Coordinates of C-alpha atoms and ligand atoms in Angstrom, one line a residue:
M23 CA -13.2 73.8 161.9
D24 CA -13.2 71.8 165.0
S25 CA -9.7 71.4 165.5
T26 CA -9.9 68.4 168.0
L27 CA -11.2 66.3 165.0
R28 CA -8.5 64.5 163.4
P29 CA -9.4 62.9 159.6
E30 CA -9.8 59.1 159.6
L31 CA -7.5 57.4 156.5
F32 CA -9.7 55.6 154.3
D33 CA -9.0 53.5 151.0
F34 CA -9.7 55.7 148.1
H35 CA -9.4 54.1 144.6
G36 CA -6.5 51.8 146.5
V37 CA -4.6 54.3 148.3
M38 CA -5.2 55.6 152.3
M39 CA -6.3 59.1 152.1
T40 CA -8.2 61.6 154.1
H41 CA -11.3 63.4 153.0
F42 CA -9.6 66.9 152.9
F43 CA -8.0 65.7 149.7
T44 CA -11.2 63.4 148.1
D45 CA -14.1 66.0 149.1
N46 CA -12.8 67.9 146.3
W47 CA -11.9 65.1 143.8
N48 CA -14.7 65.4 141.1
N49 CA -13.6 69.5 140.7
Y50 CA -9.9 69.2 141.0
Q51 CA -10.1 66.6 138.5
N52 CA -11.0 68.9 135.9
F53 CA -9.1 71.4 136.4
Q54 CA -7.7 73.0 133.4
A55 CA -3.9 73.5 133.3
R56 CA -2.2 75.7 131.1
P57 CA 0.5 74.6 128.8
D58 CA 3.2 76.9 130.8
D59 CA 2.2 75.7 134.3
I60 CA 4.9 73.9 136.7
L61 CA 3.6 70.9 138.9
I62 CA 5.6 70.6 142.3
A63 CA 4.9 66.5 142.5
T64 CA 5.9 65.0 145.9
Y65 CA 5.3 62.5 148.5
P66 CA 4.7 64.6 152.0
K67 CA 7.8 65.6 153.5
A68 CA 10.1 65.3 150.5
G69 CA 10.9 68.7 150.5
T70 CA 8.3 70.5 148.9
T71 CA 8.4 73.3 150.5
W72 CA 12.0 74.1 149.5
V73 CA 11.4 73.2 146.1
S74 CA 8.6 75.2 145.7
Y75 CA 10.3 78.1 147.1
I76 CA 12.9 77.8 145.0
L77 CA 11.3 77.8 142.0
D78 CA 9.2 80.5 143.2
L79 CA 11.9 82.8 143.6
L80 CA 13.5 81.7 140.4
Y81 CA 10.3 83.0 138.7
F82 CA 9.3 85.9 140.9
G83 CA 11.8 86.7 143.2
Q84 CA 13.8 89.2 141.2
T85 CA 10.3 91.3 140.5
S86 CA 8.2 90.8 143.1
T87 CA 9.9 91.7 146.7
D88 CA 6.1 92.2 148.2
R89 CA 5.6 88.8 147.1
N90 CA 8.6 87.3 149.3
K91 CA 7.5 89.6 152.4
S92 CA 3.6 88.9 152.7
I93 CA 2.4 85.8 150.7
P94 CA 3.2 82.6 152.4
I95 CA 4.7 79.4 150.2
Y96 CA 1.0 77.8 150.6
E97 CA -0.5 80.8 148.8
R98 CA 2.3 81.4 146.0
V99 CA 2.3 77.7 145.1
P100 CA -1.1 76.6 146.2
F101 CA -2.1 73.0 146.8
L102 CA -4.2 71.4 144.2
E103 CA -6.6 68.7 146.3
I104 CA -6.5 70.5 149.9
D105 CA -10.0 71.1 150.8
I106 CA -10.0 72.1 154.1
P107 CA -13.3 74.1 155.8
G108 CA -12.6 77.4 156.3
L109 CA -9.5 77.8 153.9
D110 CA -9.7 78.5 150.5
K111 CA -9.6 75.1 148.3
G112 CA -6.5 74.7 146.6
K113 CA -7.8 74.3 142.9
D114 CA -9.5 77.7 143.5
L115 CA -6.5 79.2 144.4
A116 CA -4.7 77.7 141.4
D117 CA -7.4 78.9 139.2
N118 CA -7.0 81.9 140.5
L119 CA -3.0 82.5 140.2
T120 CA -2.3 85.4 138.0
T121 CA 1.0 84.3 137.6
S122 CA 3.0 82.9 134.4
P123 CA 3.8 80.3 135.0
R124 CA 1.2 79.3 138.0
L125 CA 3.3 76.8 140.3
I126 CA 1.3 74.0 141.3
K127 CA 2.3 71.5 143.9
T128 CA 0.5 68.3 144.5
H129 CA 0.8 65.0 146.8
L130 CA -1.2 62.7 144.4
P131 CA 0.4 59.5 143.2
V132 CA 1.1 59.5 139.9
Q133 CA -2.2 57.5 138.4
F134 CA -4.3 60.4 140.4
V135 CA -3.1 63.7 138.5
P136 CA -5.4 65.6 136.7
K137 CA -5.4 64.4 132.8
S138 CA -5.5 68.4 131.7
F139 CA -1.5 68.5 133.0
W140 CA -0.4 65.2 130.9
E141 CA -2.7 66.3 128.0
Q142 CA -1.0 70.7 128.0
N143 CA 2.4 68.5 128.5
C144 CA 3.2 70.6 131.4
R145 CA 6.2 70.2 133.1
I146 CA 6.6 68.4 136.5
V147 CA 9.7 68.6 139.1
Y148 CA 9.3 65.7 141.1
V149 CA 11.2 65.3 144.3
A150 CA 11.7 62.4 146.5
R151 CA 13.5 61.5 149.4
N152 CA 14.7 58.9 151.2
A153 CA 12.3 56.4 153.0
K154 CA 13.9 56.5 156.3
D155 CA 14.2 60.5 156.4
N156 CA 11.0 60.7 154.7
M157 CA 9.1 58.5 157.5
V158 CA 10.8 60.2 160.4
S159 CA 9.7 63.4 159.3
F160 CA 6.0 62.8 158.3
Y161 CA 5.8 61.1 161.7
H162 CA 6.5 64.9 163.6
F163 CA 4.4 66.2 160.9
D164 CA 1.2 64.0 161.6
R165 CA 2.1 64.6 165.6
M166 CA 2.2 68.7 164.6
S167 CA -0.7 68.9 162.1
K168 CA -4.2 68.7 163.1
L169 CA -4.9 68.7 160.1
Q170 CA -3.3 65.0 159.6
P171 CA -4.4 61.6 161.3
E172 CA -2.8 61.3 164.9
S173 CA 0.3 60.0 164.6
G174 CA 0.2 57.3 167.4
E175 CA 3.6 55.7 168.7
W176 CA 6.2 55.7 166.6
S177 CA 6.8 52.1 166.6
S178 CA 2.7 51.7 165.2
F179 CA 4.0 54.9 163.0
F180 CA 7.3 52.9 161.6
Q181 CA 5.1 49.8 160.9
R182 CA 1.8 52.2 159.1
F183 CA 4.5 53.4 157.0
L184 CA 5.7 49.6 156.2
D185 CA 2.3 48.7 155.4
G186 CA 1.8 51.7 153.2
K187 CA -1.0 52.9 155.1
M188 CA -0.1 56.7 155.4
L189 CA -1.8 59.6 153.9
F190 CA -1.5 60.3 150.2
G191 CA -0.8 56.2 150.2
S192 CA 2.6 54.0 150.4
W193 CA 6.2 55.9 149.8
Y194 CA 7.1 53.0 148.1
D195 CA 4.4 52.9 145.2
H196 CA 4.8 57.0 144.8
V197 CA 8.4 57.1 144.4
N198 CA 8.5 54.2 141.7
G199 CA 5.3 54.9 139.9
W200 CA 6.7 58.4 139.3
W201 CA 9.6 56.9 138.8
K202 CA 8.4 54.9 136.1
K203 CA 6.3 57.9 134.4
K204 CA 10.0 59.2 133.2
E205 CA 10.0 56.4 131.0
T206 CA 7.3 57.1 129.1
Y207 CA 6.6 61.5 129.7
S208 CA 10.0 63.4 129.4
K209 CA 8.8 66.5 130.6
L210 CA 9.2 65.0 134.5
H211 CA 12.6 66.1 136.1
Y212 CA 13.2 63.5 138.8
M213 CA 15.1 65.0 141.8
F214 CA 16.6 63.7 145.1
Y215 CA 16.6 65.6 148.3
E216 CA 19.9 64.2 149.3
D217 CA 21.2 66.3 146.0
L218 CA 19.8 69.3 146.9
V219 CA 21.0 69.3 150.1
E220 CA 24.6 68.3 149.3
N221 CA 24.5 70.3 146.1
T222 CA 22.1 72.7 146.1
G223 CA 23.5 74.9 143.9
G224 CA 24.1 72.4 141.2
E225 CA 20.4 71.1 141.9
I226 CA 19.1 74.8 141.2
A227 CA 21.3 74.7 137.6
K228 CA 19.8 71.1 136.7
L229 CA 16.2 72.7 137.4
C230 CA 17.0 75.5 135.2
S231 CA 18.2 73.7 132.5
F232 CA 15.2 71.6 132.0
L233 CA 13.1 74.5 132.8
G234 CA 14.8 76.0 130.0
K235 CA 15.4 79.1 132.0
S236 CA 18.7 80.6 132.1
A237 CA 20.8 81.7 135.7
S238 CA 24.0 82.7 135.9
T239 CA 26.5 81.4 138.5
G240 CA 26.1 84.4 140.7
E241 CA 22.7 84.0 140.8
I242 CA 22.8 80.3 141.5
E243 CA 25.2 81.1 144.3
T244 CA 22.5 83.6 145.9
L245 CA 19.6 81.9 145.3
S246 CA 21.0 79.3 146.8
G247 CA 22.3 80.8 150.1
S248 CA 18.5 82.2 150.3
V249 CA 16.9 78.7 150.5
Q250 CA 19.4 77.5 152.9
F251 CA 17.5 75.7 155.6
D252 CA 18.4 78.5 158.6
N253 CA 16.8 81.0 156.2
M254 CA 13.7 79.1 155.2
K255 CA 13.6 78.3 158.8
K256 CA 12.9 82.0 159.7
D257 CA 11.2 83.5 157.2
K258 CA 7.9 83.5 158.3
M259 CA 6.3 83.1 154.4
A260 CA 8.1 79.9 154.2
N261 CA 8.3 78.4 157.6
Y262 CA 4.3 77.9 158.2
S263 CA 4.2 79.7 161.3
T264 CA 1.2 81.8 159.5
F265 CA -0.5 78.8 159.3
P266 CA -3.6 77.6 161.5
E267 CA -3.7 74.2 162.1
M268 CA 0.0 73.0 162.8
D269 CA 1.7 73.9 166.3
A270 CA 4.9 74.7 165.7
K271 CA 5.6 74.2 169.9
I272 CA 5.2 70.3 169.1
S273 CA 7.5 70.2 166.4
P274 CA 8.3 72.8 164.3
F275 CA 7.9 72.7 160.3
M276 CA 10.9 73.3 159.5
R277 CA 12.3 70.5 161.6
K278 CA 15.8 69.7 161.2
G279 CA 16.5 70.0 157.2
K280 CA 19.0 67.0 157.3
V281 CA 19.8 63.5 155.5
G282 CA 20.3 60.5 158.2
D283 CA 18.1 61.8 161.3
W284 CA 16.7 58.8 161.0
K285 CA 19.8 57.3 162.8
N286 CA 17.9 59.2 166.0
H287 CA 14.4 57.5 166.1
F288 CA 15.3 53.9 164.2
T289 CA 16.2 51.2 166.4
V290 CA 18.7 48.8 165.4
A291 CA 15.4 46.2 165.5
Q292 CA 13.8 48.5 163.4
N293 CA 16.2 48.9 160.7
K294 CA 17.0 45.7 160.1
A295 CA 13.4 45.1 159.6
F296 CA 13.0 47.7 157.0
D297 CA 16.4 46.7 155.1
E298 CA 14.6 43.3 154.8
D299 CA 11.4 44.9 153.9
Y300 CA 12.9 47.6 151.5
K301 CA 14.7 44.9 149.5
K302 CA 11.5 43.1 148.7
K303 CA 9.6 46.4 148.2
M304 CA 12.4 48.4 145.5
T305 CA 13.1 45.8 143.2
D306 CA 13.6 48.7 140.6
P307 CA 17.7 48.9 140.4
T308 CA 17.5 51.9 138.4
L309 CA 15.9 54.0 141.5
Q310 CA 18.6 54.7 144.1
F311 CA 18.1 56.4 147.2
R312 CA 20.6 57.9 149.6
T313 CA 20.0 57.7 153.6
E314 CA 23.3 59.2 154.3
I315 CA 25.4 61.3 152.6
Ligands
A3P8 P1 12.5 67.7 158.5 O1 11.3 67.3 159.1 O2 13.5 66.3 158.3 O3 13.1 68.6 158.8 P2 8.0 68.9 152.4 O4 7.8 70.3 152.1 O5 7.4 68.4 151.7 O6 6.3 69.0 153.8 O7 9.3 68.5 153.3 C1 9.1 69.2 155.0 C2 10.7 68.6 154.8 O8 11.6 69.5 154.2 C3 10.8 68.7 156.5 O9 12.4 67.8 156.9 C4 12.3 70.2 156.3 O10 12.6 70.8 157.4 C5 12.6 70.0 154.9 N1 13.4 71.3 154.5 C6 12.4 72.4 154.3 N2 13.4 73.4 153.5 C7 14.3 72.8 153.8 C8 15.9 73.2 153.5 N3 15.5 74.9 153.0 N4 16.7 72.6 153.4 C9 16.9 71.5 154.1 N5 15.4 70.8 154.2 C10 14.6 71.3 154.5

């Protein structure tokens, strides 16, 4: 593909998307889920790779060490809706998975999830990250990934985020839409990036209980150690250094992995504008985020 051509955003059923995630729409909407499939759903840059890696190690880490050494995370946990020229479509990779369970990643807002996941009553893990850090991480990702629309200057990116004109739509709609789904769909585990940073082992234990998996305290401690930022950053199978369209020289995929990095990006005026706007948009008192820990 011509990597100089960054895709444009356009309105797709009320959500901003690029053609890389809509070209295969009809196909992936007909994805046939299996009851034991596990869907990892997130807004981009909320900790998708981290949770994918945790689940992958939890299910397959003991039995298949070759897998950890030779298959990149984006193949172990296919990205359902992705369709980039020259690479396998996410839907096909998911169809061809031979593992049980199959771990599948999506960034789709809840209303776009293929119906078969609901019909099969699949377990879904949703990871959410506070908007400020999510925005900063997204900005650096748009700078380094040629599959993304141009980031533009920080100040215009900041405004675009508040306006919800981001790939996969508004952060505000995404986190709220999935949160609301919990009321009617019980097999949804909604977790927060900040909790995972603060207490990785505790969050892994909660995941195990949701997944109906037993793991000893020792196993959880070991896993928690292997998935810490510095370890994942070094791991070529997790750090996206093998992914052709990303330029780690501009900004590494495993960038900082911190809560509160927004303080290094937001001006005082931006922070004030953000907080005022946030209060208007985030009116559900049951959904609370932490911007520092
Ligand atoms: P930063 O850009 O803030 O560093 P996604 O996988 O959804 O694209 O999210 C990427 C973000 O998750 C990046 O955030 C990345 O550094 C962070 N991340 C990935 N693995 C992590 C880990 N083990 N610990 C903490 N953060 C991690």
